[in-house]
Amino acid sequence: MTKQQVCRAIREDIINGVFAPGQRLTEDTIAESYGVSRVPVREALRTLEAEGFAYSRPYAGTFVAELTEAEAADLLEIRALLEPLCASRAALRRTPEQLGRLKELTALGQDAVRTGRLDELTRLNSRFHEVLAEASGSTLLTQLITQLGWKIAWVYAVELPRRAADSWLEHELICAALEAGDADLAQRLVTEHIGHATTAYRLRHARSAAGSGS
């Protein structure tokens, strides 16, 4: 595994809760788990710290970060501004190959929902939104959405399986708008898609807070 592959693997395990917030990330344990040396693990942890997925304390080590509600709210607001713009541009600029990839990812997501392979949904969902950004034809938007997508996946990791069927149906409608070249409809559908996901996240958080008595 390259440093990038190790970094992606650790990042996905943080997003999916394999590594819990506050858990110490030891180089030896991770290297043994992934079957690599300590060097790519050490480099990967530095990258994840720069991305905000981990933090280090002097003489104590590296630990999994915890996404605060304020950070989550910022991420959701930024996403709601950027992704509809991506969709509007993608309806006019997407290539046949990009549209085909979006349809393929949608089919894979729907199949994963039907067969109960919910552990695949975070990766497929993130990739769908990355390809949507690429279809906008803007390198800058693609870079921003890709980086934002990792954190968004972290925000939604708990909620995605609960509204998975609705989410992938919405992806199918977005694909149809892109295929029709309807920029206004694509922008509106992505805005609604993000709104539904944001509402589900906030409801989940409210229920969690109520259940804990906070």
PDB file of C-alpha atoms in Angstrom, residues 13-206:
ATOM      1  CA  ASP A  13     -12.060   3.756   9.132  1.00  0.00           C
ATOM      2  CA  ILE A  14     -12.355   7.019  11.084  1.00  0.00           C
ATOM      3  CA  ILE A  15     -15.407   8.038   9.058  1.00  0.00           C
ATOM      4  CA  ASN A  16     -17.043   4.625   9.547  1.00  0.00           C
ATOM      5  CA  GLY A  17     -16.348   4.564  13.287  1.00  0.00           C
ATOM      6  CA  VAL A  18     -13.756   1.782  13.299  1.00  0.00           C
ATOM      7  CA  PHE A  19     -11.548   4.290  15.107  1.00  0.00           C
ATOM      8  CA  ALA A  20     -13.609   6.207  17.660  1.00  0.00           C
ATOM      9  CA  PRO A  21     -13.185   9.899  18.570  1.00  0.00           C
ATOM     10  CA  GLY A  22     -10.434  10.242  21.151  1.00  0.00           C
ATOM     11  CA  GLN A  23      -8.928   6.839  20.349  1.00  0.00           C
ATOM     12  CA  ARG A  24      -5.154   6.745  20.153  1.00  0.00           C
ATOM     13  CA  LEU A  25      -3.731   5.894  16.731  1.00  0.00           C
ATOM     14  CA  THR A  26      -0.503   3.979  17.284  1.00  0.00           C
ATOM     15  CA  GLU A  27       1.837   3.481  14.349  1.00  0.00           C
ATOM     16  CA  ASP A  28       2.735  -0.100  15.267  1.00  0.00           C
ATOM     17  CA  THR A  29      -0.874  -1.277  15.622  1.00  0.00           C
ATOM     18  CA  ILE A  30      -2.033   0.398  12.415  1.00  0.00           C
ATOM     19  CA  ALA A  31       0.999  -0.851  10.464  1.00  0.00           C
ATOM     20  CA  GLU A  32       0.316  -4.402  11.596  1.00  0.00           C
ATOM     21  CA  SER A  33      -3.412  -4.087  10.843  1.00  0.00           C
ATOM     22  CA  TYR A  34      -2.856  -2.894   7.266  1.00  0.00           C
ATOM     23  CA  GLY A  35       0.223  -5.021   6.618  1.00  0.00           C
ATOM     24  CA  VAL A  36       2.568  -2.101   5.953  1.00  0.00           C
ATOM     25  CA  SER A  37       5.645  -0.542   7.523  1.00  0.00           C
ATOM     26  CA  ARG A  38       5.492   2.319   9.997  1.00  0.00           C
ATOM     27  CA  VAL A  39       6.800   4.884   7.466  1.00  0.00           C
ATOM     28  CA  PRO A  40       3.623   5.253   5.316  1.00  0.00           C
ATOM     29  CA  VAL A  41       1.518   5.132   8.498  1.00  0.00           C
ATOM     30  CA  ARG A  42       3.516   7.984  10.039  1.00  0.00           C
ATOM     31  CA  GLU A  43       3.139  10.052   6.852  1.00  0.00           C
ATOM     32  CA  ALA A  44      -0.571   9.229   6.603  1.00  0.00           C
ATOM     33  CA  LEU A  45      -1.186  10.352  10.179  1.00  0.00           C
ATOM     34  CA  ARG A  46       0.469  13.691   9.432  1.00  0.00           C
ATOM     35  CA  THR A  47      -1.849  14.151   6.449  1.00  0.00           C
ATOM     36  CA  LEU A  48      -4.925  13.218   8.486  1.00  0.00           C
ATOM     37  CA  GLU A  49      -3.891  15.669  11.187  1.00  0.00           C
ATOM     38  CA  ALA A  50      -3.635  18.436   8.571  1.00  0.00           C
ATOM     39  CA  GLU A  51      -7.119  17.482   7.300  1.00  0.00           C
ATOM     40  CA  GLY A  52      -8.593  17.637  10.804  1.00  0.00           C
ATOM     41  CA  PHE A  53      -9.306  13.922  11.235  1.00  0.00           C
ATOM     42  CA  ALA A  54      -6.621  13.509  13.906  1.00  0.00           C
ATOM     43  CA  TYR A  55      -4.641  15.560  16.392  1.00  0.00           C
ATOM     44  CA  SER A  56      -1.442  15.002  18.359  1.00  0.00           C
ATOM     45  CA  ARG A  57      -0.413  15.769  21.902  1.00  0.00           C
ATOM     46  CA  PRO A  58       3.248  16.122  22.944  1.00  0.00           C
ATOM     47  CA  TYR A  59       4.591  12.921  24.546  1.00  0.00           C
ATOM     48  CA  ALA A  60       1.130  11.314  24.264  1.00  0.00           C
ATOM     49  CA  GLY A  61       0.715  10.439  20.583  1.00  0.00           C
ATOM     50  CA  THR A  62      -1.874  10.895  17.848  1.00  0.00           C
ATOM     51  CA  PHE A  63      -5.604  10.619  18.474  1.00  0.00           C
ATOM     52  CA  VAL A  64      -8.826  10.577  16.445  1.00  0.00           C
ATOM     53  CA  ALA A  65     -10.422  14.025  16.348  1.00  0.00           C
ATOM     54  CA  GLU A  66     -14.058  14.672  17.142  1.00  0.00           C
ATOM     55  CA  LEU A  67     -16.232  16.682  14.770  1.00  0.00           C
ATOM     56  CA  THR A  68     -17.964  19.415  16.743  1.00  0.00           C
ATOM     57  CA  GLU A  69     -21.513  20.569  16.044  1.00  0.00           C
ATOM     58  CA  ALA A  70     -20.201  23.988  15.007  1.00  0.00           C
ATOM     59  CA  GLU A  71     -17.858  22.386  12.465  1.00  0.00           C
ATOM     60  CA  ALA A  72     -20.635  20.131  11.188  1.00  0.00           C
ATOM     61  CA  ALA A  73     -22.944  23.132  10.740  1.00  0.00           C
ATOM     62  CA  ASP A  74     -20.240  24.990   8.786  1.00  0.00           C
ATOM     63  CA  LEU A  75     -19.651  21.984   6.533  1.00  0.00           C
ATOM     64  CA  LEU A  76     -23.349  21.573   5.785  1.00  0.00           C
ATOM     65  CA  GLU A  77     -23.758  25.265   4.985  1.00  0.00           C
ATOM     66  CA  ILE A  78     -20.727  25.303   2.673  1.00  0.00           C
ATOM     67  CA  ARG A  79     -21.940  22.160   0.921  1.00  0.00           C
ATOM     68  CA  ALA A  80     -25.377  23.703   0.369  1.00  0.00           C
ATOM     69  CA  LEU A  81     -23.713  26.617  -1.440  1.00  0.00           C
ATOM     70  CA  LEU A  82     -21.180  24.730  -3.582  1.00  0.00           C
ATOM     71  CA  GLU A  83     -22.885  21.554  -4.768  1.00  0.00           C
ATOM     72  CA  PRO A  84     -25.941  23.136  -6.436  1.00  0.00           C
ATOM     73  CA  LEU A  85     -23.489  25.272  -8.440  1.00  0.00           C
ATOM     74  CA  CYS A  86     -21.677  22.070  -9.457  1.00  0.00           C
ATOM     75  CA  ALA A  87     -24.940  20.500 -10.579  1.00  0.00           C
ATOM     76  CA  SER A  88     -25.996  23.541 -12.608  1.00  0.00           C
ATOM     77  CA  ARG A  89     -22.691  23.582 -14.470  1.00  0.00           C
ATOM     78  CA  ALA A  90     -22.603  19.800 -14.846  1.00  0.00           C
ATOM     79  CA  ALA A  91     -25.958  19.805 -16.644  1.00  0.00           C
ATOM     80  CA  LEU A  92     -24.319  21.896 -19.385  1.00  0.00           C
ATOM     81  CA  ARG A  93     -20.735  20.605 -19.320  1.00  0.00           C
ATOM     82  CA  ARG A  94     -20.821  16.917 -18.378  1.00  0.00           C
ATOM     83  CA  THR A  95     -19.360  14.393 -20.775  1.00  0.00           C
ATOM     84  CA  PRO A  96     -21.156  11.175 -21.782  1.00  0.00           C
ATOM     85  CA  GLU A  97     -18.538   9.259 -19.803  1.00  0.00           C
ATOM     86  CA  GLN A  98     -19.195  11.283 -16.643  1.00  0.00           C
ATOM     87  CA  LEU A  99     -22.952  10.830 -16.974  1.00  0.00           C
ATOM     88  CA  GLY A 100     -22.411   7.106 -17.463  1.00  0.00           C
ATOM     89  CA  ARG A 101     -20.263   6.935 -14.356  1.00  0.00           C
ATOM     90  CA  LEU A 102     -22.885   8.777 -12.296  1.00  0.00           C
ATOM     91  CA  LYS A 103     -25.563   6.343 -13.501  1.00  0.00           C
ATOM     92  CA  GLU A 104     -23.289   3.397 -12.715  1.00  0.00           C
ATOM     93  CA  LEU A 105     -22.623   4.678  -9.187  1.00  0.00           C
ATOM     94  CA  THR A 106     -26.359   5.206  -8.687  1.00  0.00           C
ATOM     95  CA  ALA A 107     -27.085   1.633  -9.784  1.00  0.00           C
ATOM     96  CA  LEU A 108     -24.370   0.314  -7.462  1.00  0.00           C
ATOM     97  CA  GLY A 109     -25.774   2.344  -4.561  1.00  0.00           C
ATOM     98  CA  GLN A 110     -29.318   1.140  -5.162  1.00  0.00           C
ATOM     99  CA  ASP A 111     -28.118  -2.466  -5.406  1.00  0.00           C
ATOM    100  CA  ALA A 112     -26.177  -2.078  -2.150  1.00  0.00           C
ATOM    101  CA  VAL A 113     -29.344  -0.792  -0.440  1.00  0.00           C
ATOM    102  CA  ARG A 114     -31.459  -3.674  -1.794  1.00  0.00           C
ATOM    103  CA  THR A 115     -28.975  -6.326  -0.693  1.00  0.00           C
ATOM    104  CA  GLY A 116     -28.160  -4.753   2.678  1.00  0.00           C
ATOM    105  CA  ARG A 117     -24.519  -3.920   1.902  1.00  0.00           C
ATOM    106  CA  LEU A 118     -24.788  -0.646   3.801  1.00  0.00           C
ATOM    107  CA  ASP A 119     -21.070  -0.498   4.571  1.00  0.00           C
ATOM    108  CA  GLU A 120     -20.461   0.378   0.889  1.00  0.00           C
ATOM    109  CA  LEU A 121     -22.761   3.405   0.845  1.00  0.00           C
ATOM    110  CA  THR A 122     -20.417   6.005   2.306  1.00  0.00           C
ATOM    111  CA  ARG A 123     -17.759   5.329  -0.332  1.00  0.00           C
ATOM    112  CA  LEU A 124     -20.265   5.199  -3.203  1.00  0.00           C
ATOM    113  CA  ASN A 125     -22.024   8.378  -2.063  1.00  0.00           C
ATOM    114  CA  SER A 126     -18.763  10.296  -1.741  1.00  0.00           C
ATOM    115  CA  ARG A 127     -17.676   9.137  -5.181  1.00  0.00           C
ATOM    116  CA  PHE A 128     -21.017  10.162  -6.729  1.00  0.00           C
ATOM    117  CA  HIS A 129     -20.593  13.717  -5.479  1.00  0.00           C
ATOM    118  CA  GLU A 130     -16.929  13.802  -6.564  1.00  0.00           C
ATOM    119  CA  VAL A 131     -17.880  12.804 -10.127  1.00  0.00           C
ATOM    120  CA  LEU A 132     -20.706  15.361 -10.091  1.00  0.00           C
ATOM    121  CA  ALA A 133     -18.118  18.013  -9.211  1.00  0.00           C
ATOM    122  CA  GLU A 134     -15.776  16.777 -11.952  1.00  0.00           C
ATOM    123  CA  ALA A 135     -18.670  17.046 -14.422  1.00  0.00           C
ATOM    124  CA  SER A 136     -18.914  20.762 -13.633  1.00  0.00           C
ATOM    125  CA  GLY A 137     -15.728  21.257 -15.621  1.00  0.00           C
ATOM    126  CA  SER A 138     -14.135  23.284 -12.823  1.00  0.00           C
ATOM    127  CA  THR A 139     -10.863  22.001 -11.368  1.00  0.00           C
ATOM    128  CA  LEU A 140     -11.205  24.290  -8.359  1.00  0.00           C
ATOM    129  CA  LEU A 141     -14.759  23.135  -7.590  1.00  0.00           C
ATOM    130  CA  THR A 142     -13.653  19.511  -7.941  1.00  0.00           C
ATOM    131  CA  GLN A 143     -10.804  20.014  -5.473  1.00  0.00           C
ATOM    132  CA  LEU A 144     -13.055  21.792  -2.974  1.00  0.00           C
ATOM    133  CA  ILE A 145     -15.854  19.209  -3.189  1.00  0.00           C
ATOM    134  CA  THR A 146     -13.441  16.274  -2.908  1.00  0.00           C
ATOM    135  CA  GLN A 147     -11.842  17.677   0.241  1.00  0.00           C
ATOM    136  CA  LEU A 148     -15.208  18.710   1.632  1.00  0.00           C
ATOM    137  CA  GLY A 149     -16.637  15.294   0.785  1.00  0.00           C
ATOM    138  CA  TRP A 150     -14.414  13.471   3.255  1.00  0.00           C
ATOM    139  CA  LYS A 151     -15.689  15.613   6.112  1.00  0.00           C
ATOM    140  CA  ILE A 152     -19.291  15.465   4.864  1.00  0.00           C
ATOM    141  CA  ALA A 153     -19.058  11.673   4.855  1.00  0.00           C
ATOM    142  CA  TRP A 154     -17.952  11.915   8.487  1.00  0.00           C
ATOM    143  CA  VAL A 155     -20.967  14.059   9.345  1.00  0.00           C
ATOM    144  CA  TYR A 156     -23.408  11.737   7.582  1.00  0.00           C
ATOM    145  CA  ALA A 157     -21.827   8.353   8.383  1.00  0.00           C
ATOM    146  CA  VAL A 158     -24.425   7.508  11.035  1.00  0.00           C
ATOM    147  CA  GLU A 159     -27.396   8.802   9.072  1.00  0.00           C
ATOM    148  CA  LEU A 160     -26.728   7.567   5.526  1.00  0.00           C
ATOM    149  CA  PRO A 161     -28.047   4.002   5.992  1.00  0.00           C
ATOM    150  CA  ARG A 162     -31.280   5.319   7.531  1.00  0.00           C
ATOM    151  CA  ARG A 163     -32.332   7.301   4.464  1.00  0.00           C
ATOM    152  CA  ALA A 164     -30.325   5.314   1.941  1.00  0.00           C
ATOM    153  CA  ALA A 165     -33.208   4.342  -0.364  1.00  0.00           C
ATOM    154  CA  ASP A 166     -34.478   7.935  -0.624  1.00  0.00           C
ATOM    155  CA  SER A 167     -30.954   9.268  -1.108  1.00  0.00           C
ATOM    156  CA  TRP A 168     -30.198   7.016  -4.080  1.00  0.00           C
ATOM    157  CA  LEU A 169     -33.580   7.740  -5.666  1.00  0.00           C
ATOM    158  CA  GLU A 170     -32.650  11.422  -5.462  1.00  0.00           C
ATOM    159  CA  HIS A 171     -29.338  10.598  -7.167  1.00  0.00           C
ATOM    160  CA  GLU A 172     -31.299   8.935  -9.975  1.00  0.00           C
ATOM    161  CA  LEU A 173     -33.415  12.080 -10.471  1.00  0.00           C
ATOM    162  CA  ILE A 174     -30.269  14.221 -10.514  1.00  0.00           C
ATOM    163  CA  CYS A 175     -28.813  12.000 -13.238  1.00  0.00           C
ATOM    164  CA  ALA A 176     -31.986  12.424 -15.299  1.00  0.00           C
ATOM    165  CA  ALA A 177     -31.750  16.222 -15.030  1.00  0.00           C
ATOM    166  CA  LEU A 178     -28.101  16.117 -16.103  1.00  0.00           C
ATOM    167  CA  GLU A 179     -28.981  13.883 -19.051  1.00  0.00           C
ATOM    168  CA  ALA A 180     -31.699  16.352 -20.080  1.00  0.00           C
ATOM    169  CA  GLY A 181     -29.247  19.246 -19.813  1.00  0.00           C
ATOM    170  CA  ASP A 182     -31.626  21.080 -17.480  1.00  0.00           C
ATOM    171  CA  ALA A 183     -29.352  23.268 -15.354  1.00  0.00           C
ATOM    172  CA  ASP A 184     -32.146  24.823 -13.269  1.00  0.00           C
ATOM    173  CA  LEU A 185     -33.696  21.451 -12.431  1.00  0.00           C
ATOM    174  CA  ALA A 186     -30.324  19.896 -11.594  1.00  0.00           C
ATOM    175  CA  GLN A 187     -29.526  22.795  -9.270  1.00  0.00           C
ATOM    176  CA  ARG A 188     -32.932  22.541  -7.562  1.00  0.00           C
ATOM    177  CA  LEU A 189     -32.723  18.754  -7.140  1.00  0.00           C
ATOM    178  CA  VAL A 190     -29.260  18.923  -5.563  1.00  0.00           C
ATOM    179  CA  THR A 191     -30.411  21.728  -3.266  1.00  0.00           C
ATOM    180  CA  GLU A 192     -33.357  19.571  -2.146  1.00  0.00           C
ATOM    181  CA  HIS A 193     -31.115  16.495  -1.831  1.00  0.00           C
ATOM    182  CA  ILE A 194     -28.724  18.318   0.479  1.00  0.00           C
ATOM    183  CA  GLY A 195     -31.631  19.798   2.414  1.00  0.00           C
ATOM    184  CA  HIS A 196     -33.136  16.357   3.057  1.00  0.00           C
ATOM    185  CA  ALA A 197     -29.801  14.965   4.214  1.00  0.00           C
ATOM    186  CA  THR A 198     -29.171  17.972   6.446  1.00  0.00           C
ATOM    187  CA  THR A 199     -32.627  17.684   8.026  1.00  0.00           C
ATOM    188  CA  ALA A 200     -32.090  13.974   8.679  1.00  0.00           C
ATOM    189  CA  TYR A 201     -28.746  14.692  10.315  1.00  0.00           C
ATOM    190  CA  ARG A 202     -30.170  17.424  12.548  1.00  0.00           C
ATOM    191  CA  LEU A 203     -33.132  15.258  13.552  1.00  0.00           C
ATOM    192  CA  ARG A 204     -30.779  12.431  14.424  1.00  0.00           C
ATOM    193  CA  HIS A 205     -28.644  14.767  16.498  1.00  0.00           C
ATOM    194  CA  ALA A 206     -31.706  16.220  18.274  1.00  0.00           C
TER     195      ALA A 206
END
